[in-house]
Each structure stands twice: as structure tokens, then as C-alpha cells.
Amino acid sequence: MKEGMSPTNAPGDRDAFSEALEAADRLNRALGPLRIDREGAKDRLRSALRQPEQEVQAILLLDTLSTEPTKGLIDVLLDHALRDRYTVLIRNLLGRLAWSEAKEIVPPAVWRLLDKADEGDDYRRMAELLDHLGLHEALQELCVRASDSIDEDVREVAGDFGRWSKEGGT
């Protein structure tokens, strides 16, 4: 590698680190108004989460704000968590919540989601989320619900997570 070059930039490119620092500075200045107009910001974020070309940016923006907008958008975020592209992003975003807040808002949102989206993969994504957040009681409840399903793939989730939650859970 030539002197003065880093793996993050090619010859003639501007220094990627400097660009990232400048972008972080612009973001920091842009966050001020969003923090003041919380309801307006939440509405704009909800709208952005419904636009395919803005979904990732909206999720990343939520990661820089307080957890209040995240809590207010829980249902929309869980819908995104069902999509492989966003599963880990949403899991990490919700991992910023205090455990007591997550325990209060995530399980009811999971039940609402599973009332309308009840495929095996849906149950698996939500079981993984509850496991990630340490919400073992809710995970047990999901396993009971899954074990009663007529869908073999849903019942499989109960088998996979039910054994673990009994052994390692609360």
C-alpha cells in the first residue's frame, strides 16, 4: 500500500474518515430541531420507515436519538424486524431500551404482530428478539402460543426456544 493511503480510500479519493467526521458534525447539528419537535420527528420517522429508499436511514437516525421515538414506533419497527435485511438493525435498536421499558412495550407489540403475521419465520424472528432482549417470560409465552399452532413451522419454534427458555430462562 502506498504511503498516505488507507484501505478506506482509493487514490484521488477524499479521506473517508474526514468525510465521516464531517457527516457526523452535520448530523449532530441537524438533530437539534428533531430533539425539540419530538412529535414532528416521530411522524417524519414513521413516514420515512414506510419509504423503501429511506428505511435504513430512518433506522440509523433512530439509533442516534433518544429511545423515546423508538418506543413510539415499536409496531412499525417490529414489522421491519420480520425482514431479514432489517432484523439485526432492529434487534440492536431495541437493545438500547432499558430492560424495564422493553419488558413493558415489546411483548404487547409482539402479540399484536403475531395476531396478523403468524408464519414460522415470524415466530422465529420474534423469539430471537425476545431472547436478545432477555425477555424470557415473554419468550416462554411465545413458545406456549407457538406450541398450540396447527402450523408445523410455528411449532418448531416452540421446540427450539422452549427447551432453552426452560433451561436457561427465569
PDB file of C-alpha atoms in Angstrom:
ATOM      1  CA  MET A   1       0.000   0.000   0.000  1.00  0.00           C
ATOM      2  CA  LYS A   2       1.352   3.438  -0.894  1.00  0.00           C
ATOM      3  CA  GLU A   3       2.266   5.893   1.803  1.00  0.00           C
ATOM      4  CA  GLY A   4      -0.633   8.135   2.807  1.00  0.00           C
ATOM      5  CA  MET A   5      -3.241   5.691   1.554  1.00  0.00           C
ATOM      6  CA  SER A   6      -5.513   3.710   3.793  1.00  0.00           C
ATOM      7  CA  PRO A   7      -7.691   0.722   2.969  1.00  0.00           C
ATOM      8  CA  THR A   8     -10.742   3.012   3.201  1.00  0.00           C
ATOM      9  CA  ASN A   9      -9.822   5.274   0.311  1.00  0.00           C
ATOM     10  CA  ALA A  10      -8.507   4.849  -3.193  1.00  0.00           C
ATOM     11  CA  PRO A  11      -6.009   7.131  -4.971  1.00  0.00           C
ATOM     12  CA  GLY A  12      -7.574  10.510  -5.581  1.00  0.00           C
ATOM     13  CA  ASP A  13     -10.465   9.914  -3.168  1.00  0.00           C
ATOM     14  CA  ARG A  14     -11.046  12.243  -0.312  1.00  0.00           C
ATOM     15  CA  ASP A  15     -10.121  10.770   3.077  1.00  0.00           C
ATOM     16  CA  ALA A  16     -13.121   8.636   4.101  1.00  0.00           C
ATOM     17  CA  PHE A  17     -12.510   9.246   7.801  1.00  0.00           C
ATOM     18  CA  SER A  18     -12.576  13.033   7.328  1.00  0.00           C
ATOM     19  CA  GLU A  19     -15.772  12.734   5.322  1.00  0.00           C
ATOM     20  CA  ALA A  20     -17.335  10.611   8.070  1.00  0.00           C
ATOM     21  CA  LEU A  21     -16.342  13.167  10.720  1.00  0.00           C
ATOM     22  CA  GLU A  22     -17.866  15.972   8.672  1.00  0.00           C
ATOM     23  CA  ALA A  23     -21.051  13.949   8.170  1.00  0.00           C
ATOM     24  CA  ALA A  24     -21.211  13.276  11.921  1.00  0.00           C
ATOM     25  CA  ASP A  25     -20.866  17.006  12.583  1.00  0.00           C
ATOM     26  CA  ARG A  26     -23.690  17.808  10.122  1.00  0.00           C
ATOM     27  CA  LEU A  27     -25.849  15.094  11.707  1.00  0.00           C
ATOM     28  CA  ASN A  28     -25.202  16.435  15.198  1.00  0.00           C
ATOM     29  CA  ARG A  29     -26.299  19.918  14.139  1.00  0.00           C
ATOM     30  CA  ALA A  30     -29.387  18.548  12.343  1.00  0.00           C
ATOM     31  CA  LEU A  31     -30.511  16.562  15.394  1.00  0.00           C
ATOM     32  CA  GLY A  32     -31.174  19.689  17.483  1.00  0.00           C
ATOM     33  CA  PRO A  33     -34.510  20.567  15.861  1.00  0.00           C
ATOM     34  CA  LEU A  34     -35.584  16.908  15.872  1.00  0.00           C
ATOM     35  CA  ARG A  35     -34.959  16.714  19.603  1.00  0.00           C
ATOM     36  CA  ILE A  36     -37.070  19.820  20.167  1.00  0.00           C
ATOM     37  CA  ASP A  37     -40.018  18.802  17.939  1.00  0.00           C
ATOM     38  CA  ARG A  38     -40.321  15.230  19.184  1.00  0.00           C
ATOM     39  CA  GLU A  39     -43.812  14.554  17.826  1.00  0.00           C
ATOM     40  CA  GLY A  40     -42.997  16.016  14.442  1.00  0.00           C
ATOM     41  CA  ALA A  41     -39.786  13.991  14.314  1.00  0.00           C
ATOM     42  CA  LYS A  42     -41.668  10.805  15.219  1.00  0.00           C
ATOM     43  CA  ASP A  43     -44.215  11.451  12.443  1.00  0.00           C
ATOM     44  CA  ARG A  44     -41.444  12.094   9.907  1.00  0.00           C
ATOM     45  CA  LEU A  45     -39.597   8.950  11.022  1.00  0.00           C
ATOM     46  CA  ARG A  46     -42.797   6.885  10.707  1.00  0.00           C
ATOM     47  CA  SER A  47     -43.226   8.200   7.174  1.00  0.00           C
ATOM     48  CA  ALA A  48     -39.572   7.513   6.297  1.00  0.00           C
ATOM     49  CA  LEU A  49     -39.879   3.949   7.613  1.00  0.00           C
ATOM     50  CA  ARG A  50     -42.634   3.415   5.039  1.00  0.00           C
ATOM     51  CA  GLN A  51     -40.456   4.606   2.155  1.00  0.00           C
ATOM     52  CA  PRO A  52     -38.168   1.827   0.847  1.00  0.00           C
ATOM     53  CA  GLU A  53     -35.483   4.318  -0.172  1.00  0.00           C
ATOM     54  CA  GLN A  54     -35.418   5.844   3.339  1.00  0.00           C
ATOM     55  CA  GLU A  55     -35.895   2.846   5.650  1.00  0.00           C
ATOM     56  CA  VAL A  56     -32.248   2.200   6.501  1.00  0.00           C
ATOM     57  CA  GLN A  57     -31.520   5.884   7.040  1.00  0.00           C
ATOM     58  CA  ALA A  58     -34.554   6.216   9.324  1.00  0.00           C
ATOM     59  CA  ILE A  59     -33.447   3.219  11.404  1.00  0.00           C
ATOM     60  CA  LEU A  60     -29.919   4.623  11.683  1.00  0.00           C
ATOM     61  CA  LEU A  61     -31.322   8.022  12.639  1.00  0.00           C
ATOM     62  CA  LEU A  62     -33.420   6.407  15.373  1.00  0.00           C
ATOM     63  CA  ASP A  63     -30.195   4.905  16.689  1.00  0.00           C
ATOM     64  CA  THR A  64     -28.793   8.424  17.236  1.00  0.00           C
ATOM     65  CA  LEU A  65     -31.842   9.848  19.008  1.00  0.00           C
ATOM     66  CA  SER A  66     -33.158   9.108  22.477  1.00  0.00           C
ATOM     67  CA  THR A  67     -35.189   5.935  22.847  1.00  0.00           C
ATOM     68  CA  GLU A  68     -38.490   7.860  23.003  1.00  0.00           C
ATOM     69  CA  PRO A  69     -39.143   7.794  19.226  1.00  0.00           C
ATOM     70  CA  THR A  70     -38.164   4.120  19.135  1.00  0.00           C
ATOM     71  CA  LYS A  71     -40.752   3.318  21.804  1.00  0.00           C
ATOM     72  CA  GLY A  72     -43.380   5.297  19.928  1.00  0.00           C
ATOM     73  CA  LEU A  73     -42.680   3.445  16.683  1.00  0.00           C
ATOM     74  CA  ILE A  74     -42.462  -0.076  18.122  1.00  0.00           C
ATOM     75  CA  ASP A  75     -45.174  -1.591  15.903  1.00  0.00           C
ATOM     76  CA  VAL A  76     -43.646  -0.239  12.684  1.00  0.00           C
ATOM     77  CA  LEU A  77     -40.190  -1.364  13.797  1.00  0.00           C
ATOM     78  CA  LEU A  78     -41.337  -4.905  14.561  1.00  0.00           C
ATOM     79  CA  ASP A  79     -42.850  -5.124  11.083  1.00  0.00           C
ATOM     80  CA  HIS A  80     -39.377  -4.274   9.748  1.00  0.00           C
ATOM     81  CA  ALA A  81     -37.764  -6.823  12.065  1.00  0.00           C
ATOM     82  CA  LEU A  82     -39.537  -9.578  10.120  1.00  0.00           C
ATOM     83  CA  ARG A  83     -37.484  -8.706   7.045  1.00  0.00           C
ATOM     84  CA  ASP A  84     -34.043 -10.311   7.029  1.00  0.00           C
ATOM     85  CA  ARG A  85     -32.462  -7.085   5.803  1.00  0.00           C
ATOM     86  CA  TYR A  86     -33.507  -5.261   8.974  1.00  0.00           C
ATOM     87  CA  THR A  87     -33.657  -7.978  11.629  1.00  0.00           C
ATOM     88  CA  VAL A  88     -30.295  -7.257  13.226  1.00  0.00           C
ATOM     89  CA  LEU A  89     -30.640  -3.470  12.901  1.00  0.00           C
ATOM     90  CA  ILE A  90     -33.989  -3.521  14.713  1.00  0.00           C
ATOM     91  CA  ARG A  91     -32.752  -6.006  17.308  1.00  0.00           C
ATOM     92  CA  ASN A  92     -29.816  -3.723  18.108  1.00  0.00           C
ATOM     93  CA  LEU A  93     -32.004  -0.621  18.085  1.00  0.00           C
ATOM     94  CA  LEU A  94     -34.429  -2.169  20.591  1.00  0.00           C
ATOM     95  CA  GLY A  95     -31.452  -3.368  22.617  1.00  0.00           C
ATOM     96  CA  ARG A  96     -30.883   0.286  23.547  1.00  0.00           C
ATOM     97  CA  LEU A  97     -34.092   0.282  25.585  1.00  0.00           C
ATOM     98  CA  ALA A  98     -33.843  -0.179  29.327  1.00  0.00           C
ATOM     99  CA  TRP A  99     -34.859  -3.742  30.192  1.00  0.00           C
ATOM    100  CA  SER A 100     -37.866  -2.500  32.174  1.00  0.00           C
ATOM    101  CA  GLU A 101     -39.038  -0.417  29.193  1.00  0.00           C
ATOM    102  CA  ALA A 102     -38.528  -3.305  26.791  1.00  0.00           C
ATOM    103  CA  LYS A 103     -40.467  -5.619  29.111  1.00  0.00           C
ATOM    104  CA  GLU A 104     -43.362  -3.163  29.124  1.00  0.00           C
ATOM    105  CA  ILE A 105     -43.636  -2.338  25.415  1.00  0.00           C
ATOM    106  CA  VAL A 106     -42.072  -5.127  23.339  1.00  0.00           C
ATOM    107  CA  PRO A 107     -44.183  -8.175  24.318  1.00  0.00           C
ATOM    108  CA  PRO A 108     -47.547  -6.473  23.673  1.00  0.00           C
ATOM    109  CA  ALA A 109     -46.236  -5.296  20.292  1.00  0.00           C
ATOM    110  CA  VAL A 110     -45.028  -8.833  19.517  1.00  0.00           C
ATOM    111  CA  TRP A 111     -48.504 -10.246  20.301  1.00  0.00           C
ATOM    112  CA  ARG A 112     -50.149  -7.629  18.059  1.00  0.00           C
ATOM    113  CA  LEU A 113     -47.738  -8.514  15.270  1.00  0.00           C
ATOM    114  CA  LEU A 114     -48.239 -12.268  15.632  1.00  0.00           C
ATOM    115  CA  ASP A 115     -52.017 -11.813  15.606  1.00  0.00           C
ATOM    116  CA  LYS A 116     -51.696 -10.744  11.965  1.00  0.00           C
ATOM    117  CA  ALA A 117     -48.381 -12.319  10.845  1.00  0.00           C
ATOM    118  CA  ASP A 118     -48.270 -15.881  12.043  1.00  0.00           C
ATOM    119  CA  GLU A 119     -45.802 -17.806   9.873  1.00  0.00           C
ATOM    120  CA  GLY A 120     -42.965 -19.857  11.299  1.00  0.00           C
ATOM    121  CA  ASP A 121     -40.379 -17.250  10.301  1.00  0.00           C
ATOM    122  CA  ASP A 122     -42.400 -14.528  12.033  1.00  0.00           C
ATOM    123  CA  TYR A 123     -42.419 -16.516  15.257  1.00  0.00           C
ATOM    124  CA  ARG A 124     -38.709 -17.274  14.905  1.00  0.00           C
ATOM    125  CA  ARG A 125     -37.757 -13.590  14.384  1.00  0.00           C
ATOM    126  CA  MET A 126     -39.826 -12.552  17.397  1.00  0.00           C
ATOM    127  CA  ALA A 127     -38.432 -15.392  19.546  1.00  0.00           C
ATOM    128  CA  GLU A 128     -34.912 -14.294  18.604  1.00  0.00           C
ATOM    129  CA  LEU A 129     -35.782 -10.711  19.511  1.00  0.00           C
ATOM    130  CA  LEU A 130     -37.253 -11.640  22.894  1.00  0.00           C
ATOM    131  CA  ASP A 131     -34.219 -13.814  23.578  1.00  0.00           C
ATOM    132  CA  HIS A 132     -31.845 -10.986  22.571  1.00  0.00           C
ATOM    133  CA  LEU A 133     -33.633  -8.559  24.891  1.00  0.00           C
ATOM    134  CA  GLY A 134     -33.617 -11.031  27.791  1.00  0.00           C
ATOM    135  CA  LEU A 135     -37.414 -11.099  27.938  1.00  0.00           C
ATOM    136  CA  HIS A 136     -37.576 -14.741  28.981  1.00  0.00           C
ATOM    137  CA  GLU A 137     -41.119 -14.685  30.390  1.00  0.00           C
ATOM    138  CA  ALA A 138     -42.413 -13.305  27.100  1.00  0.00           C
ATOM    139  CA  LEU A 139     -40.314 -15.879  25.238  1.00  0.00           C
ATOM    140  CA  GLN A 140     -41.955 -18.630  27.302  1.00  0.00           C
ATOM    141  CA  GLU A 141     -45.368 -17.174  26.456  1.00  0.00           C
ATOM    142  CA  LEU A 142     -44.477 -17.074  22.759  1.00  0.00           C
ATOM    143  CA  CYS A 143     -43.411 -20.744  22.967  1.00  0.00           C
ATOM    144  CA  VAL A 144     -46.722 -21.728  24.578  1.00  0.00           C
ATOM    145  CA  ARG A 145     -48.587 -19.871  21.856  1.00  0.00           C
ATOM    146  CA  ALA A 146     -46.417 -21.447  19.141  1.00  0.00           C
ATOM    147  CA  SER A 147     -46.824 -24.963  20.536  1.00  0.00           C
ATOM    148  CA  ASP A 148     -50.602 -24.627  20.132  1.00  0.00           C
ATOM    149  CA  SER A 149     -50.318 -23.761  16.434  1.00  0.00           C
ATOM    150  CA  ILE A 150     -51.504 -26.059  13.670  1.00  0.00           C
ATOM    151  CA  ASP A 151     -48.526 -24.876  11.587  1.00  0.00           C
ATOM    152  CA  GLU A 152     -45.577 -27.270  11.908  1.00  0.00           C
ATOM    153  CA  ASP A 153     -43.021 -24.471  11.315  1.00  0.00           C
ATOM    154  CA  VAL A 154     -44.518 -22.411  14.153  1.00  0.00           C
ATOM    155  CA  ARG A 155     -44.470 -25.425  16.489  1.00  0.00           C
ATOM    156  CA  GLU A 156     -40.811 -25.956  15.592  1.00  0.00           C
ATOM    157  CA  VAL A 157     -40.037 -22.511  17.035  1.00  0.00           C
ATOM    158  CA  ALA A 158     -41.649 -23.592  20.305  1.00  0.00           C
ATOM    159  CA  GLY A 159     -39.430 -26.660  20.342  1.00  0.00           C
ATOM    160  CA  ASP A 160     -36.272 -24.704  19.535  1.00  0.00           C
ATOM    161  CA  PHE A 161     -36.802 -21.892  22.019  1.00  0.00           C
ATOM    162  CA  GLY A 162     -38.998 -23.626  24.589  1.00  0.00           C
ATOM    163  CA  ARG A 163     -36.276 -26.021  25.695  1.00  0.00           C
ATOM    164  CA  TRP A 164     -33.749 -23.210  26.020  1.00  0.00           C
ATOM    165  CA  SER A 165     -36.094 -20.894  27.887  1.00  0.00           C
ATOM    166  CA  LYS A 166     -36.895 -23.629  30.430  1.00  0.00           C
ATOM    167  CA  GLU A 167     -33.219 -24.463  30.962  1.00  0.00           C
ATOM    168  CA  GLY A 168     -31.664 -21.017  30.864  1.00  0.00           C
ATOM    169  CA  GLY A 169     -34.581 -18.677  31.465  1.00  0.00           C
ATOM    170  CA  THR A 170     -36.081 -17.232  34.596  1.00  0.00           C
TER     171      THR A 170
END
